[in-house]
Coordinates of C-alpha atoms in Angstrom, one line a residue:
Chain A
X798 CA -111.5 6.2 147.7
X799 CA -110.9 9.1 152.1
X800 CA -113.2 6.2 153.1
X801 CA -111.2 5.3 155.4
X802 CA -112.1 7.8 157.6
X803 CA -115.1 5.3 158.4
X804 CA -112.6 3.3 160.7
X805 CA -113.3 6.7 162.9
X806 CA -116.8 5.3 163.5
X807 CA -116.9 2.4 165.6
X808 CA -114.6 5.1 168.4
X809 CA -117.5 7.6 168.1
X810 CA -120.1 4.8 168.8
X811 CA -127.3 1.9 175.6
X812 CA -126.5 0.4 179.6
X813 CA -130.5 -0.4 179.8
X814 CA -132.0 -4.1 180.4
X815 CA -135.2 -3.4 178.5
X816 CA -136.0 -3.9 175.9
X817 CA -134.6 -7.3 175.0
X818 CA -133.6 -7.8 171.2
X819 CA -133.3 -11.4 169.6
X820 CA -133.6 -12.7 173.3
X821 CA -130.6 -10.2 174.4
X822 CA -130.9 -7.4 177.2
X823 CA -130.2 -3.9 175.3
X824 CA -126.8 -3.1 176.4
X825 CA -125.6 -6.7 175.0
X826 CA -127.5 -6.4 171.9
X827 CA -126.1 -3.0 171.5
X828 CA -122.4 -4.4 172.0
X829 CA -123.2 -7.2 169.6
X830 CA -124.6 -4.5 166.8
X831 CA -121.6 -2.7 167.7
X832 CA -119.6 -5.9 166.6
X833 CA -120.9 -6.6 163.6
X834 CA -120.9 -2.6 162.5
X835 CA -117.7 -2.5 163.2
X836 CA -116.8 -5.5 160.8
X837 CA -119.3 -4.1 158.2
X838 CA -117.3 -0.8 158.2
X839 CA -114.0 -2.7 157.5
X840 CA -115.2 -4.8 155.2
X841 CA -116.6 -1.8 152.8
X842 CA -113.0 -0.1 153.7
X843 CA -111.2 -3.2 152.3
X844 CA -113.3 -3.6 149.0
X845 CA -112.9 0.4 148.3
X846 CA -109.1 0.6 149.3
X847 CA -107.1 1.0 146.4
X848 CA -104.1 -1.0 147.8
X849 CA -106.0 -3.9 147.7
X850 CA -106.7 -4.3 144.1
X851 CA -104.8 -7.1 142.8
X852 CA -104.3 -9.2 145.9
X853 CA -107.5 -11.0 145.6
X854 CA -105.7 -13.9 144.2
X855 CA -102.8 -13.7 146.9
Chain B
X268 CA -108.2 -43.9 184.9
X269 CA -111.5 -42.3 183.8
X270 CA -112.6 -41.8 180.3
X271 CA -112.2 -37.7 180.4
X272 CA -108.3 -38.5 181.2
X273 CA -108.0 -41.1 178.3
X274 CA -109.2 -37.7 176.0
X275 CA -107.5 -35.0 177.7
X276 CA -104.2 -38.0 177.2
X277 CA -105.4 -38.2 173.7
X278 CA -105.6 -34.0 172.2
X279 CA -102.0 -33.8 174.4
X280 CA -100.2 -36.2 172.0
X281 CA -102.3 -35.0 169.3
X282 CA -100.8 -31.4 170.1
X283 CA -97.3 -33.3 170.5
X284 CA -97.3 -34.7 167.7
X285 CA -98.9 -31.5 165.1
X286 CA -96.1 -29.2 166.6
X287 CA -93.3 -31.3 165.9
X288 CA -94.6 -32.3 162.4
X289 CA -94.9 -28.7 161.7
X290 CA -91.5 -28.3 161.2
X291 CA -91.1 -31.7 158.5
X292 CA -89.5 -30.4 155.3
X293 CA -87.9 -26.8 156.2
X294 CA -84.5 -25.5 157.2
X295 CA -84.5 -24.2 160.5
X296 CA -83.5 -20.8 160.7
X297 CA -84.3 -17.6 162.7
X298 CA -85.8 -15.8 160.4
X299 CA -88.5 -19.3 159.6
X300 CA -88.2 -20.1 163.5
X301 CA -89.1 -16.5 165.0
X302 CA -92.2 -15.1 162.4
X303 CA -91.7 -18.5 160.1
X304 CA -89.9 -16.2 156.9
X305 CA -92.7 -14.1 156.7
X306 CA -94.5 -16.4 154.8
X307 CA -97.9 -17.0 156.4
X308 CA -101.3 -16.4 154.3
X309 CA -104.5 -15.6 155.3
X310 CA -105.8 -18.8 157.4
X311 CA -102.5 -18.9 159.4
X312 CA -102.5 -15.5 160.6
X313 CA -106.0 -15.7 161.3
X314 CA -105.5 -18.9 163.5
X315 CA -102.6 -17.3 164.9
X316 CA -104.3 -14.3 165.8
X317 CA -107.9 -15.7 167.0
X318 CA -105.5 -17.8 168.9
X319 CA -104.6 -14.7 171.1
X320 CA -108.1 -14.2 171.9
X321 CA -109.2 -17.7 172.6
X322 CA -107.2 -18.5 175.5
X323 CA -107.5 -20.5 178.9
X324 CA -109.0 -16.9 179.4
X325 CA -112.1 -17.7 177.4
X326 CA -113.0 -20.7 179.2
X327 CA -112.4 -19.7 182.5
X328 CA -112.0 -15.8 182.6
X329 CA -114.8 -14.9 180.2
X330 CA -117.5 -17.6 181.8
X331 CA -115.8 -16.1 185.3
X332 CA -116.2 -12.3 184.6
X333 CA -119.8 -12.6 183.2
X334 CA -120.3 -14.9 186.8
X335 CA -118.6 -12.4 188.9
X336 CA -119.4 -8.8 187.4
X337 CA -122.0 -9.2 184.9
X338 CA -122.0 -7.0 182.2
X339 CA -118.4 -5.3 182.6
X340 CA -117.5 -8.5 180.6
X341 CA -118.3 -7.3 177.5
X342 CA -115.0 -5.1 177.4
X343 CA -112.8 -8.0 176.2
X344 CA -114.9 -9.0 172.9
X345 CA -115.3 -4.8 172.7
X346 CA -111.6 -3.5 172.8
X347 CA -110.5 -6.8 170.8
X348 CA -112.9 -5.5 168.2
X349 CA -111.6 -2.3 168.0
X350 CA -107.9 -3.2 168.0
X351 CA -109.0 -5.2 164.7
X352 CA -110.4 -1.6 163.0
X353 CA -107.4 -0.2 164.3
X354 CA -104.9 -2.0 163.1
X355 CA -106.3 -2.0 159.6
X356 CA -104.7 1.3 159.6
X357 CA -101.6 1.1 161.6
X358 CA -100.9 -2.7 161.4
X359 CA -99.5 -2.6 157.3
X360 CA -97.8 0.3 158.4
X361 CA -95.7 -1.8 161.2
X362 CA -95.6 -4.9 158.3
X363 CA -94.0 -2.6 156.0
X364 CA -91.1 -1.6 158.1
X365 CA -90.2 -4.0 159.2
X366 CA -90.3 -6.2 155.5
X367 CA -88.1 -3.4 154.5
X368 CA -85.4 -3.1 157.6
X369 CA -85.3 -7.2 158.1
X370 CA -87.0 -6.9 161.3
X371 CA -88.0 -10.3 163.7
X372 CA -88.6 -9.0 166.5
X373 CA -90.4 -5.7 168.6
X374 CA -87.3 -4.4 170.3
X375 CA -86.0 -4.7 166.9
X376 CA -88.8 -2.8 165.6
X377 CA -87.9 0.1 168.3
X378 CA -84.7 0.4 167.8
X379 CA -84.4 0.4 164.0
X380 CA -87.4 3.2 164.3
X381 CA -85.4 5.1 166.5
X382 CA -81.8 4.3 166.0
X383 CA -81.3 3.1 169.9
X384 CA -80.1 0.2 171.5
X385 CA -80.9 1.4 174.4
X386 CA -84.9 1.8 173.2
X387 CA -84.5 -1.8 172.4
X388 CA -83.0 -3.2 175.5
X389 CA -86.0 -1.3 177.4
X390 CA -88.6 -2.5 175.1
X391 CA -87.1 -6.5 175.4
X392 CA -87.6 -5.8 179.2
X393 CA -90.8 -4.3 178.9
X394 CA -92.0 -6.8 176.9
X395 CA -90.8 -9.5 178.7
X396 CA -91.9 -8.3 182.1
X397 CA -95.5 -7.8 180.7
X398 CA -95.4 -11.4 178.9
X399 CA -94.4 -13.6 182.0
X400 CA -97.9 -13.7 183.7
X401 CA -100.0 -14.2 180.5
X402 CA -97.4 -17.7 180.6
X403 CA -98.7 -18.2 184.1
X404 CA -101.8 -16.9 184.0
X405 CA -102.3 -19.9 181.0
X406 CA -100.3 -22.8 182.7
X407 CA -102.3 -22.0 185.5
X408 CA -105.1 -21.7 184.0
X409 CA -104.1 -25.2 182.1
X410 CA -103.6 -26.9 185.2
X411 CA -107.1 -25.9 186.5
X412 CA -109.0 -26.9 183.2
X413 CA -107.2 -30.4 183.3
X414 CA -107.4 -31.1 186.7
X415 CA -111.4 -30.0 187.2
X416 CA -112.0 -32.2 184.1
X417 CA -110.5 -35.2 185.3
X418 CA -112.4 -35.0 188.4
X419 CA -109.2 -34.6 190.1
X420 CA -107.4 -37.6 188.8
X421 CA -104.5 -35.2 187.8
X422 CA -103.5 -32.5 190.3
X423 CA -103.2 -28.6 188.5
X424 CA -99.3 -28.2 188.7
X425 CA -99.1 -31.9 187.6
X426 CA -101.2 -30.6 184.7
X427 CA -99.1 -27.5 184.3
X428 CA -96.0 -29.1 184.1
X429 CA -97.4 -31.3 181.5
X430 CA -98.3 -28.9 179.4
X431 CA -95.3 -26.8 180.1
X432 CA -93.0 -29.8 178.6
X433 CA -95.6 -30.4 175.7
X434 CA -95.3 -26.5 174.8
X435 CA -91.4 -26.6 175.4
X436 CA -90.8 -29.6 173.0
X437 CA -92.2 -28.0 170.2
X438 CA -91.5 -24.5 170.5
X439 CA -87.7 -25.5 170.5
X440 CA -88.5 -28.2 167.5
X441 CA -90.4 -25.9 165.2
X442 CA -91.2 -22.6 166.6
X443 CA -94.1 -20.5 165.3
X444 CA -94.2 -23.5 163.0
X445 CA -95.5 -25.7 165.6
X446 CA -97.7 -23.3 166.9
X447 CA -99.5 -22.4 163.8
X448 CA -100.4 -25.9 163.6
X449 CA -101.5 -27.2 166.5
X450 CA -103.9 -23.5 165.8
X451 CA -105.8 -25.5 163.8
X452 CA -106.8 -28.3 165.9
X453 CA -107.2 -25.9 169.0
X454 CA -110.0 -23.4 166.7
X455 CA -112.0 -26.1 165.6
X456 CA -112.3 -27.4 169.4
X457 CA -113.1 -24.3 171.2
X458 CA -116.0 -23.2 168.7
X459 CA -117.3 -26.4 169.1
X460 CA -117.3 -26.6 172.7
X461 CA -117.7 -22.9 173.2
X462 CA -120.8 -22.6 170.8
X463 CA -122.3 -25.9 171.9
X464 CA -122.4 -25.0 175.4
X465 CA -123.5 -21.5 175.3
X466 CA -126.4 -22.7 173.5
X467 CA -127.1 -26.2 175.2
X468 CA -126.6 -25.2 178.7
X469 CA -129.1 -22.0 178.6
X470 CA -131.7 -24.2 176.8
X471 CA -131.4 -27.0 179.0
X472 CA -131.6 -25.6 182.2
X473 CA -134.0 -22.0 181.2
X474 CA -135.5 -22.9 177.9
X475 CA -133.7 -20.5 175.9
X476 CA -131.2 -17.1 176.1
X477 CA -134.1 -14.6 177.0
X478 CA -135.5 -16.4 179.6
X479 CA -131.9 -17.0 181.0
X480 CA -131.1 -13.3 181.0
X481 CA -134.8 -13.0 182.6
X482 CA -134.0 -15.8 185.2
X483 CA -130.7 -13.7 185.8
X484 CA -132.5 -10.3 186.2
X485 CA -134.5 -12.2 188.8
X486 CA -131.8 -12.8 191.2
X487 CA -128.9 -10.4 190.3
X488 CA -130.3 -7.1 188.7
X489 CA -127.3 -5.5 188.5
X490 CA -125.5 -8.1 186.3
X491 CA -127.4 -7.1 182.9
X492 CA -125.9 -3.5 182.7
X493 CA -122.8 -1.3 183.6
X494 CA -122.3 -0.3 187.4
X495 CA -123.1 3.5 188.2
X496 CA -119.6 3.0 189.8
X497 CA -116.3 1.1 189.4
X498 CA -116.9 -0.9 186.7
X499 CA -118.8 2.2 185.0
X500 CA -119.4 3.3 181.4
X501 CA -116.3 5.5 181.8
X502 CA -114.3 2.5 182.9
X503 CA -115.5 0.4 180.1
X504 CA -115.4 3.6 177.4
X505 CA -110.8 4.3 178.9
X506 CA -110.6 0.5 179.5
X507 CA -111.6 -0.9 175.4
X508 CA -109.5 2.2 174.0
X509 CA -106.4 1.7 175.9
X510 CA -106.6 -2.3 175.2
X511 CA -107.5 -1.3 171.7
X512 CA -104.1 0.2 171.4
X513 CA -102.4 -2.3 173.6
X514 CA -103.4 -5.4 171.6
X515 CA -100.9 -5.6 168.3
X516 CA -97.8 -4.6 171.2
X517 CA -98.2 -7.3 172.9
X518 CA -95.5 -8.9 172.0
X519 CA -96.6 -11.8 171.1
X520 CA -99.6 -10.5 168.8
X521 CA -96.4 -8.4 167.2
X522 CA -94.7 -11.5 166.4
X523 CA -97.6 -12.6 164.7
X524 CA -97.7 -9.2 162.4
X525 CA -94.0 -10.1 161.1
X526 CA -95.0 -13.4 160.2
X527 CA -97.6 -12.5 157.5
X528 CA -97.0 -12.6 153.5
X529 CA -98.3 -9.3 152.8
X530 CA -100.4 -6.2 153.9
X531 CA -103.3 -7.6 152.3
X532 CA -103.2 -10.6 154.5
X533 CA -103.6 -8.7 158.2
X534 CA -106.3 -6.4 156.4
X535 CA -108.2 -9.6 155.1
X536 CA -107.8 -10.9 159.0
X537 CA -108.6 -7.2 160.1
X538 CA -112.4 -7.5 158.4
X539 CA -113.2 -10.8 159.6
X540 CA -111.7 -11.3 163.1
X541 CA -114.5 -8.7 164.7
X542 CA -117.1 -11.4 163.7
X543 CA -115.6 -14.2 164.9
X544 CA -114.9 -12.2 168.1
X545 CA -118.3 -12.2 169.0
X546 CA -118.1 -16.1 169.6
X547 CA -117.1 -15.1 172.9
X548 CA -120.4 -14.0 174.1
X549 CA -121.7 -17.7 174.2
X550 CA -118.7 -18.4 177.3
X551 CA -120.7 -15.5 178.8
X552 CA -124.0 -17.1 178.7
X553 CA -122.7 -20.0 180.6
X554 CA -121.3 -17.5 183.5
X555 CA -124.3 -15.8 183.7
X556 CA -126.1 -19.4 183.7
X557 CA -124.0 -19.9 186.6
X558 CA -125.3 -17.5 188.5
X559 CA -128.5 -19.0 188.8
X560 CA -127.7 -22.2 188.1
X561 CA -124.0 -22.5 190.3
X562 CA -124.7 -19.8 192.6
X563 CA -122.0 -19.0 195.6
X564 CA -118.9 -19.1 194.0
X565 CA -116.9 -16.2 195.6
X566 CA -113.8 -14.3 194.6
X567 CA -111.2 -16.7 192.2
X568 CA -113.7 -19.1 192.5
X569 CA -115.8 -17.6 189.5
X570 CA -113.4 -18.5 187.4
X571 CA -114.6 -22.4 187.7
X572 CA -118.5 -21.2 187.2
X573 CA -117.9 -23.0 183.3
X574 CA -116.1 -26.2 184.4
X575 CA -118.8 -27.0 187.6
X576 CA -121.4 -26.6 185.6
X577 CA -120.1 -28.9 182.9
X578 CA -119.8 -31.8 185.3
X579 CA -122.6 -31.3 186.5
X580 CA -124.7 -31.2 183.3
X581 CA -122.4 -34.0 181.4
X582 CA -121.1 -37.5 181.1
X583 CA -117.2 -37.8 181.9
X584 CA -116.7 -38.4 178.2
X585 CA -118.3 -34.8 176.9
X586 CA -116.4 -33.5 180.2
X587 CA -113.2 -35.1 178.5
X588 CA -113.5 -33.6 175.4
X589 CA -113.8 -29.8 177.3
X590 CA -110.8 -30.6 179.0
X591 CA -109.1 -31.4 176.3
X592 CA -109.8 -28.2 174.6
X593 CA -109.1 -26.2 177.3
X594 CA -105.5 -27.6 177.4
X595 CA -105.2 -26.6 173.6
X596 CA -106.6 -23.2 174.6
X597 CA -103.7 -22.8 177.3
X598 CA -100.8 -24.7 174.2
X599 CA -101.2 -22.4 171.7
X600 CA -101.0 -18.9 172.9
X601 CA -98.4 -20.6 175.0
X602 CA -96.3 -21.3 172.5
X603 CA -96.6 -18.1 170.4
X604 CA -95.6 -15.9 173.6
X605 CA -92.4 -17.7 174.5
X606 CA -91.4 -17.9 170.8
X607 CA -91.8 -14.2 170.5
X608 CA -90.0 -13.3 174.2
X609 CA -87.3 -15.7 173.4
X610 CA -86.9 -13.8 169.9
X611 CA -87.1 -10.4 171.9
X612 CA -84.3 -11.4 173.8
X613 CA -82.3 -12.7 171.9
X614 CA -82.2 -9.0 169.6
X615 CA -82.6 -7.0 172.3
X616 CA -79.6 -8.3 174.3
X617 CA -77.4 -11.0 172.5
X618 CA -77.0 -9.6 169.2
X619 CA -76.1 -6.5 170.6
X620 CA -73.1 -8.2 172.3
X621 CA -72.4 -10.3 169.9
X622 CA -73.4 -8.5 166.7
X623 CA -71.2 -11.0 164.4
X624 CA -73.1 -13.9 165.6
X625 CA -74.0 -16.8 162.7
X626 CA -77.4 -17.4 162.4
X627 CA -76.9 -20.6 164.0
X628 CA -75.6 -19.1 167.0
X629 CA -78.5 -16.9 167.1
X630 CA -80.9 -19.9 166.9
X631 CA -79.8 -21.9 169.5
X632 CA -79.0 -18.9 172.0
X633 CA -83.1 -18.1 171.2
X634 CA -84.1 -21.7 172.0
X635 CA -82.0 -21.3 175.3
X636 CA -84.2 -18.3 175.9
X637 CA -87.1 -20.6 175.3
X638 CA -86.6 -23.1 178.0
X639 CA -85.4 -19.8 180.4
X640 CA -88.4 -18.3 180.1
X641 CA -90.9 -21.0 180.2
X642 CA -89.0 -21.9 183.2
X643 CA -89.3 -19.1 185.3
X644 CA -93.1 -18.8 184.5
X645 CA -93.0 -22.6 185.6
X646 CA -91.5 -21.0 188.6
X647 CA -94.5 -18.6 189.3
X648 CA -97.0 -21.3 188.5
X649 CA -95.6 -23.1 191.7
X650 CA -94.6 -19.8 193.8
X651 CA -96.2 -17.3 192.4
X652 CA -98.1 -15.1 195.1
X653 CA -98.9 -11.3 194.9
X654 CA -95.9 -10.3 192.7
X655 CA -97.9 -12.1 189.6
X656 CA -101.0 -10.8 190.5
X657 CA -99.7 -7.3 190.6
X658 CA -97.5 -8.1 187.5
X659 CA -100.9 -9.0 186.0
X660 CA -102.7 -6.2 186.5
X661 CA -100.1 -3.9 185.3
X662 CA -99.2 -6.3 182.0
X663 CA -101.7 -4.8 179.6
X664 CA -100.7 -1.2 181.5
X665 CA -97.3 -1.4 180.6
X666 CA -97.3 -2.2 177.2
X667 CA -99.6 0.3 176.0
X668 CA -97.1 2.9 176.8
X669 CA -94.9 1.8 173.9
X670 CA -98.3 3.1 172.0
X671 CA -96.7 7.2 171.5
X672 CA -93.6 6.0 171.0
X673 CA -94.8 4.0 167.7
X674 CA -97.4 6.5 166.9
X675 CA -94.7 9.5 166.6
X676 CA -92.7 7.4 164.4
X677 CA -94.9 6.9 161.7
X678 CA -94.7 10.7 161.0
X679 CA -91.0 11.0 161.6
X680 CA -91.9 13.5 164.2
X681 CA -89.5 16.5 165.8
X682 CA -91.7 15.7 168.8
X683 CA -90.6 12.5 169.4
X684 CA -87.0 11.4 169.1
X685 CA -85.0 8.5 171.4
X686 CA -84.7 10.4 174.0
X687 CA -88.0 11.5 174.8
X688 CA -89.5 7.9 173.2
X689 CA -87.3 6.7 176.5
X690 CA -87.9 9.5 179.1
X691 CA -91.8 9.1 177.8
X692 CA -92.0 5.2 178.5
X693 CA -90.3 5.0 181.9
X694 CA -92.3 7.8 183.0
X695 CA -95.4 6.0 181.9
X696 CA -94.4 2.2 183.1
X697 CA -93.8 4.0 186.6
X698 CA -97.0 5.5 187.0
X699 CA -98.7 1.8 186.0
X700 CA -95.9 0.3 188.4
X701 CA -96.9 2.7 191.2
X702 CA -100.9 2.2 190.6
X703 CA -100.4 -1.9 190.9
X704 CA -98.6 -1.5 194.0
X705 CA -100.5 1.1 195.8
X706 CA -104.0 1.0 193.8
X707 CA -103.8 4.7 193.2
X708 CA -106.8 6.3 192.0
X709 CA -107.5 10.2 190.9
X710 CA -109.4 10.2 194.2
X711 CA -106.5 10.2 196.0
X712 CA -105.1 13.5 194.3
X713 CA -108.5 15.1 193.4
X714 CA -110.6 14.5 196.8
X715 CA -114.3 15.8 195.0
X716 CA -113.2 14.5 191.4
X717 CA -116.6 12.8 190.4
X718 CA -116.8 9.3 190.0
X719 CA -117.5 9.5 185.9
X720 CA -113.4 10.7 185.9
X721 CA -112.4 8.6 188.6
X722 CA -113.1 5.2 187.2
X723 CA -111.0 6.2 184.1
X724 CA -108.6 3.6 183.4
X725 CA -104.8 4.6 185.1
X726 CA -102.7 3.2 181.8
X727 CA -104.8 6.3 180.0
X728 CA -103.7 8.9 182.8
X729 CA -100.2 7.2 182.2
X730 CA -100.2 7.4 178.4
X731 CA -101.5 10.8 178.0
X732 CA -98.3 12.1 181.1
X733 CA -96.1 9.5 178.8
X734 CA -97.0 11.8 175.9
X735 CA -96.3 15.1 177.7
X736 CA -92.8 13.5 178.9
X737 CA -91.7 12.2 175.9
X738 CA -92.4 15.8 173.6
X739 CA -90.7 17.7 175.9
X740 CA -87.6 15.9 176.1
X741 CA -87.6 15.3 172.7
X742 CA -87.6 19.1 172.2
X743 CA -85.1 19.8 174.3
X744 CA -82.6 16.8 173.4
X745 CA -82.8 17.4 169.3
X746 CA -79.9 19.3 168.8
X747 CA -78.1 16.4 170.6
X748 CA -79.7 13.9 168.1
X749 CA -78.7 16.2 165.3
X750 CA -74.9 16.3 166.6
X751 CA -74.7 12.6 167.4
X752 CA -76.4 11.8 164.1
X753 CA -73.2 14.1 162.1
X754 CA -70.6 12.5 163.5
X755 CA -71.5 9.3 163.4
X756 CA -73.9 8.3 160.8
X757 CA -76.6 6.0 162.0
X758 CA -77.7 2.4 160.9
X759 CA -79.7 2.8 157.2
X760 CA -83.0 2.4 158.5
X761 CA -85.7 2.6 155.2
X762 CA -88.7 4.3 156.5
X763 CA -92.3 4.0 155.6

């Protein structure tokens, strides 16, 4: 539970206007999705880290 | 006196009064004044930190970027983001350490890695240097906020030097104590302004967000994406890295790390502080409402895009209540940063010459460092010409070249020892020294170098010669550390 190798995708991861997304030109849409991937990622990495079981009540 | 005053009056003492009540029931020590016993949970930390990021910078410098260069804005919500999924990794790493060698401060940190008081002394100056103008850069920026909301009634160093004794008071009452407190009042503000008016103001005026960004792409194309050059996607790809790495040294956001309960706390903020990162984007839609709405405003002058359109659009009241958030904005970071430099320099320099010194000595020599420091920023809010604005530039420049030195450590490395973490650094900080004061580009070596390399950010060319610097000393000067280490053994330092 390696997974944390996933932190290595929001590095790896648009500079158009067209088209707009939920009102937003691409490029800020894409930054946005970028955002919220990037918090996605960490969140999975902290519910499968092993060092983390046991400080849920902390 | 006008009603925004009365409210802007009103959060001051309300900030007065939270950081010296912060401080009600504990022994003051340096351990609970400097990174408050390492006892902060979750919500403080995250408060703390958010606090970093929602500065005088968001209300002014995030409206003011979108205003003035469009889409290059969206590097400070980006690298901020990645700092958080980097330090998940490196962050507990730092926490660990230093839990386990008692350490309070970043030269500290640097010199217990590396057994040198000389790293320590350079990292305290480093540190300091590349925390002065974020001081100024907030009083100012206070003293803009306050005075713009009052519709003038108070002048901006008046303002400043308000704030400056408000911050000073508590800082020396209660220290982190104080800041973590008034944290609270400050974050509930600034998302209610920040979100309110990133959504209001683009309805109001366009009828939504798309047909703002339409309205936008009708009079300044260029705004909605990256420039093919200067502020290009090379820039914005070398700019968010480096500043990725830069974040958790500065050392205020350090101070913050040593002040957590546990591992488990920074990786808890590390998950949820991209989100609330991306809070910032709604301070860009009012800049880039600004530009139809406020057009004109040239150079500095961007930077007030947020606060003329909010007297335009509001009664003095509303305008109040912005104000008055914008002076927490400017408190809290405020308070954090000369905390930690007073901290830095009070292990980097005094308790190397007076290593026997009581805890109470130590104390009050870092509350003198304190009022020192927020002093001579005071100094540069009423003098300050191009030194701070070179100082500035080169802040975030200088402190990401502690990043190799810290990264070699964590493996105990025979690349990297004192020597070359030193030779490495001030090679690095005089390559980001000579860029601010000559605006040196690859260009100017590499005559054909295309523009895709060019616009790379300097601190990477810096880090990466840093890097080069510091292995090759390091190689060369480890049978020295070996013989100096033999006959005099060093400090215990526990490692990771």
């Amino acid at each position: 539970r390696y997974f944390q190798l996933l932190l290595i995708v929001p590095f790896l991861m648009a500079n158009r206007v067209e088209p707009y997304v939920l009102g937003l030109p691409f490029l800020l849409f894409w930054i946005v999705l970028w955002m919220v991937l990037s918090s996605f990622i960490l969140f999975i990495v902290y519910k499968l880290d092993p060092e983390n079981e046991g400080s849920e009540t902390e | 006196m006008n009603s925004a005053l009365i409210i802007i009056f009103l959060f001051a003492a309300i900030a007065l009064y939270l950081g010296i009540r912060a401080t009600f029931g504990k022994k003051m020590s340096v351990d609970e004044f400097a990174v408050g016993n390492k006892g902060f949970g979750t919500l403080f930390i995250f408060l703390l930190i958010a606090g970093e990021v929602y500065t005088t910078f968001t209300f002014l410098g995030g409206s003011g970027w979108a205003y003035s260069n469009g889409s290059a804005a969206y590097y400070v919500p980006m690298y901020i983001c990645l700092a958080y999924v980097l330090s998940y990794w490196v962050i507990p790493k730092v926490w660990i350490f230093a839990k386990k060698n008692n350490v309070i401060s970043q030269p500290q940190y640097f010199m217990k890695s590396y057994n040198s008081k000389g790293l320590g002394i350079v990292v305290a100056f480093i540190g300091t240097i590349a925390l002065i103008p974020y001081i100024v850069i907030q009083l100012k920026g206070l003293g803009i906020i306050v005075s713009e909301a009052s519709y003038g009634a108070i002048t901006p160093t008046m303002a400043s030097t308000i704030g400056a004794v408000i911050v000073t008071v508590y800082v020396v009452i209660s220290g982190i104590h104080g800041s973590a407190w008034t944290a609270i009042l400050k974050d509930i503000m600034i998302l209610f302004v920040i979100v309110f008016l990133g959504i209001y103001i683009p309805y109001h005026y366009f009828g939504g967000i798309q047909p703002m960004f339409e309205a936008v792409q009708a009079v300044k194309p260029d705004a909605l994406t990256l420039a093919p050059e200067g502020y290009s996607v090379s820039w914005f790809i070398s700019t968010i890295v480096l500043n990725a790495f830069g974040f958790y040294l500065l050392p205020q956001t350090f101070t913050v790390i040593l002040s957590a309960k546990s591992p488990s706390t920074l990786k808890k903020n590390a998950v949820t502080l991209p989100l609330y990162t991306i809070l910032i984007l709604f301070a860009f839609f009012i800049g880039f409402s600004a530009i139809v709405q406020v057009p004109g405003l040239q150079g500095a002058d961007g930077d007030l895009s947020l606060l003329r359109l909010v007297t335009q659009t509001f009664d003095p009241w509303f305008v109040g209540i912005v104000g008055g958030a914008g002076l927490l904005t400017a408190l809290v970071p405020v308070s954090v940063m000369i905390t930690s430099g007073a901290i830095g320099l009070m292990t980097g320099f005094y308790k190397l010459i007076k290593p026997n010194s009581t805890d109470r000595q130590q104390l009050t020599v870092s509350k003198v460092f304190v009022v020192l420091i927020i002093l001579t920023a005071y100094i540069f809010v009423l003098k300050g010409g191009n030194a701070l604005a070179i100082l500035n530039i080169m802040s975030y420049g200088l402190i990401t070249q502690l990043v190799p030195a810290m990264a070699f450590n964590f493996f105990n490395s025979k690349y990297m020892n004192k020597f070359g973490a030193m030779a490495g650094i001030l090679t690095g900080v005089f390559i980001v020294l000579f860029n601010a004061v000559t605006s040196f580009k690859l260009v100017n070596i590499f005559p054909n170098i295309p523009s895709v390399i060019n616009d790379i950010n300097i601190g990477f060319v810096a880090i990466l010669v840093n890097i080069a610097v510091g292995v090759i000393v390091s190689l060369l000067t480890n049978s020295i550390v070996r013989k100096q280490n033999q006959s005099n053994m060093p400090d215990e330092v526990i490692n990771y």
